[in-house]
Every structure is written in C-alpha cells, then in structure tokens.
C-alpha atoms as a PDB file:
ATOM      1  CA  ALA A   1      15.462 -36.126  22.951  1.00  0.00           C
ATOM      2  CA  ALA A   2      18.170 -33.501  22.536  1.00  0.00           C
ATOM      3  CA  LEU A   3      20.819 -36.245  22.360  1.00  0.00           C
ATOM      4  CA  ASP A   4      18.804 -38.140  19.732  1.00  0.00           C
ATOM      5  CA  LEU A   5      18.643 -41.249  21.919  1.00  0.00           C
ATOM      6  CA  THR A   6      15.744 -43.670  22.025  1.00  0.00           C
ATOM      7  CA  VAL A   7      14.664 -44.540  25.546  1.00  0.00           C
ATOM      8  CA  HIS A   8      12.852 -47.707  26.591  1.00  0.00           C
ATOM      9  CA  VAL A   9      11.234 -47.882  30.021  1.00  0.00           C
ATOM     10  CA  THR A  10      11.399 -51.581  30.836  1.00  0.00           C
ATOM     11  CA  GLU A  11      10.671 -53.728  33.859  1.00  0.00           C
ATOM     12  CA  LEU A  12       9.242 -50.781  35.786  1.00  0.00           C
ATOM     13  CA  ASP A  13       8.999 -51.785  39.419  1.00  0.00           C
ATOM     14  CA  VAL A  14       8.552 -49.453  42.409  1.00  0.00           C
ATOM     15  CA  ASP A  15       9.799 -51.185  45.543  1.00  0.00           C
ATOM     16  CA  PRO A  16       6.776 -51.735  47.797  1.00  0.00           C
ATOM     17  CA  ALA A  17       8.953 -51.463  50.906  1.00  0.00           C
ATOM     18  CA  SER A  18      10.613 -48.197  49.903  1.00  0.00           C
ATOM     19  CA  GLU A  19      10.078 -45.339  52.328  1.00  0.00           C
ATOM     20  CA  ALA A  20      11.300 -43.003  49.580  1.00  0.00           C
ATOM     21  CA  TYR A  21       8.085 -43.662  47.669  1.00  0.00           C
ATOM     22  CA  TYR A  22       5.637 -44.407  50.453  1.00  0.00           C
ATOM     23  CA  GLY A  23       7.102 -42.642  53.503  1.00  0.00           C
ATOM     24  CA  ASN A  24       4.044 -40.464  54.163  1.00  0.00           C
ATOM     25  CA  CYS A  25       1.509 -43.205  53.476  1.00  0.00           C
ATOM     26  CA  THR A  26       0.071 -44.848  56.552  1.00  0.00           C
ATOM     27  CA  THR A  27      -2.645 -47.078  55.058  1.00  0.00           C
ATOM     28  CA  PRO A  28      -2.699 -49.647  52.241  1.00  0.00           C
ATOM     29  CA  ASP A  29      -5.154 -47.431  50.312  1.00  0.00           C
ATOM     30  CA  GLN A  30      -2.742 -44.496  50.517  1.00  0.00           C
ATOM     31  CA  ARG A  31       0.103 -46.713  49.317  1.00  0.00           C
ATOM     32  CA  LEU A  32      -2.006 -47.933  46.371  1.00  0.00           C
ATOM     33  CA  ALA A  33      -2.880 -44.340  45.419  1.00  0.00           C
ATOM     34  CA  ALA A  34       0.794 -43.313  45.664  1.00  0.00           C
ATOM     35  CA  GLN A  35       1.804 -46.293  43.535  1.00  0.00           C
ATOM     36  CA  ALA A  36      -0.743 -45.328  40.886  1.00  0.00           C
ATOM     37  CA  GLU A  37       0.608 -41.763  40.799  1.00  0.00           C
ATOM     38  CA  ILE A  38       4.252 -42.876  40.557  1.00  0.00           C
ATOM     39  CA  TYR A  39       3.673 -45.380  37.777  1.00  0.00           C
ATOM     40  CA  THR A  40       1.296 -43.114  35.856  1.00  0.00           C
ATOM     41  CA  SER A  41       3.763 -40.216  36.035  1.00  0.00           C
ATOM     42  CA  VAL A  42       6.402 -42.356  34.336  1.00  0.00           C
ATOM     43  CA  LEU A  43       3.882 -43.490  31.705  1.00  0.00           C
ATOM     44  CA  ARG A  44       2.859 -39.861  31.096  1.00  0.00           C
ATOM     45  CA  VAL A  45       6.458 -38.728  30.583  1.00  0.00           C
ATOM     46  CA  CYS A  46       7.197 -41.635  28.258  1.00  0.00           C
ATOM     47  CA  SER A  47       4.032 -41.028  26.249  1.00  0.00           C
ATOM     48  CA  ALA A  48       4.893 -37.359  25.813  1.00  0.00           C
ATOM     49  CA  ALA A  49       8.529 -37.946  24.846  1.00  0.00           C
ATOM     50  CA  PRO A  50       9.068 -38.470  21.126  1.00  0.00           C
ATOM     51  CA  ASN A  51      12.176 -40.525  21.891  1.00  0.00           C
ATOM     52  CA  CYS A  52      10.442 -42.989  24.253  1.00  0.00           C
ATOM     53  CA  GLY A  53      10.186 -46.122  22.148  1.00  0.00           C
ATOM     54  CA  ALA A  54       8.754 -48.581  24.682  1.00  0.00           C
ATOM     55  CA  PHE A  55       7.040 -48.800  28.039  1.00  0.00           C
ATOM     56  CA  VAL A  56       7.101 -52.302  29.519  1.00  0.00           C
ATOM     57  CA  LEU A  57       6.050 -53.570  32.932  1.00  0.00           C
ATOM     58  CA  TRP A  58       7.759 -56.514  34.578  1.00  0.00           C
ATOM     59  CA  ALA A  59       4.827 -58.609  35.791  1.00  0.00           C
ATOM     60  CA  PRO A  60       1.062 -58.359  35.277  1.00  0.00           C
ATOM     61  CA  SER A  61       0.140 -59.652  38.744  1.00  0.00           C
ATOM     62  CA  ASP A  62       1.515 -59.525  42.277  1.00  0.00           C
ATOM     63  CA  ALA A  63       1.025 -63.312  42.351  1.00  0.00           C
ATOM     64  CA  HIS A  64       4.054 -63.805  40.087  1.00  0.00           C
ATOM     65  CA  THR A  65       6.896 -61.313  40.419  1.00  0.00           C
ATOM     66  CA  ASP A  66      10.651 -61.371  40.708  1.00  0.00           C
ATOM     67  CA  ARG A  67      10.048 -60.433  44.366  1.00  0.00           C
ATOM     68  CA  GLY A  68       7.981 -63.557  44.992  1.00  0.00           C
ATOM     69  CA  ASN A  69       4.245 -63.661  45.614  1.00  0.00           C
ATOM     70  CA  LEU A  70       3.188 -60.304  47.032  1.00  0.00           C
ATOM     71  CA  THR A  71      -0.007 -60.571  49.036  1.00  0.00           C
ATOM     72  CA  GLU A  72      -0.029 -57.139  50.736  1.00  0.00           C
ATOM     73  CA  ALA A  73      -0.640 -53.737  49.178  1.00  0.00           C
ATOM     74  CA  PRO A  74       0.772 -52.115  47.245  1.00  0.00           C
ATOM     75  CA  GLY A  75       2.736 -54.911  45.538  1.00  0.00           C
ATOM     76  CA  VAL A  76       4.420 -54.027  42.253  1.00  0.00           C
ATOM     77  CA  ALA A  77       2.016 -54.950  39.434  1.00  0.00           C
ATOM     78  CA  LEU A  78      -1.198 -53.712  37.822  1.00  0.00           C
ATOM     79  CA  LEU A  79      -3.171 -56.632  39.229  1.00  0.00           C
ATOM     80  CA  ASP A  80      -3.194 -57.810  42.824  1.00  0.00           C
ATOM     81  CA  TYR A  81      -2.428 -61.301  44.112  1.00  0.00           C
ATOM     82  CA  HIS A  82      -5.938 -62.446  43.092  1.00  0.00           C
ATOM     83  CA  TYR A  83      -5.634 -60.926  39.592  1.00  0.00           C
ATOM     84  CA  GLU A  84      -7.997 -58.076  40.476  1.00  0.00           C
ATOM     85  CA  PRO A  85      -7.219 -54.622  39.033  1.00  0.00           C
ATOM     86  CA  LYS A  86      -5.548 -52.217  41.439  1.00  0.00           C
ATOM     87  CA  ASP A  87      -5.637 -48.402  41.452  1.00  0.00           C
ATOM     88  CA  VAL A  88      -2.614 -48.352  39.158  1.00  0.00           C
ATOM     89  CA  PHE A  89      -4.450 -50.466  36.546  1.00  0.00           C
ATOM     90  CA  TRP A  90      -7.300 -47.949  36.369  1.00  0.00           C
ATOM     91  CA  ALA A  91      -4.892 -44.998  36.434  1.00  0.00           C
ATOM     92  CA  TYR A  92      -3.054 -46.476  33.437  1.00  0.00           C
ATOM     93  CA  ALA A  93      -6.343 -47.016  31.614  1.00  0.00           C
ATOM     94  CA  ARG A  94      -7.362 -43.395  32.206  1.00  0.00           C
ATOM     95  CA  GLU A  95      -3.936 -42.135  31.115  1.00  0.00           C
ATOM     96  CA  LEU A  96      -3.938 -44.211  27.939  1.00  0.00           C
ATOM     97  CA  ASN A  97      -7.471 -43.048  27.145  1.00  0.00           C
ATOM     98  CA  GLY A  98      -6.438 -39.423  27.633  1.00  0.00           C
ATOM     99  CA  SER A  99      -8.482 -38.786  30.759  1.00  0.00           C
ATOM    100  CA  SER A 100      -7.253 -37.976  34.262  1.00  0.00           C
ATOM    101  CA  ALA A 101     -10.731 -38.201  35.803  1.00  0.00           C
ATOM    102  CA  ALA A 102     -11.134 -40.816  38.529  1.00  0.00           C
END
C-alpha cells in the first residue's frame, strides 16, 4: 500500500505435495485443515489490504486442475474430486461472512 501499487492475488494454488506447507501433517484431515488455514490467511490479508484489487482461485474443483485430476486430499481447490466442499470452502465462507467460528 505504501508504494501505491494495486495487488491481485490470482491463480492461488498451494502445492499438495509440498512439505513446506504440510510437513507436520500426518493425516489427510490434518492436511485439509492446514490447507484451509493457508488459503484463508491469504484471503484475510487481501481483504484487509486497501490495495488488493482481486482474489482469484485457479480451479473450483480438484477434478479439473492444471495438475491433473487430484483424487487425494488435500488437492488444490475449494471442492474435492467429487465436487463436494472441502474444509477450505467452509473456511472461505466463514471468512467472507466475517466469522472465524467453525
């Protein structure tokens, strides 16, 4: 903001194989919770920044991504391979509605 630049977060994608993001997670549920926290943190920062002009995700479902069809958690999208909402979908909904309650 200090540089008077507009920032657009586009094609947000957290690598599902990255140990940097999921190194301490040992179960798919832990990886899904970590994914929700990572993605929601970026959304929260963008929402709070007056110079963040856009927040765009790459793919709505793990069934169709630039990484192929992702059938195992956590995938990269808000919806899983069967188009069912994942933890990150609900975390986004809570964030956009102004509530952090689970």
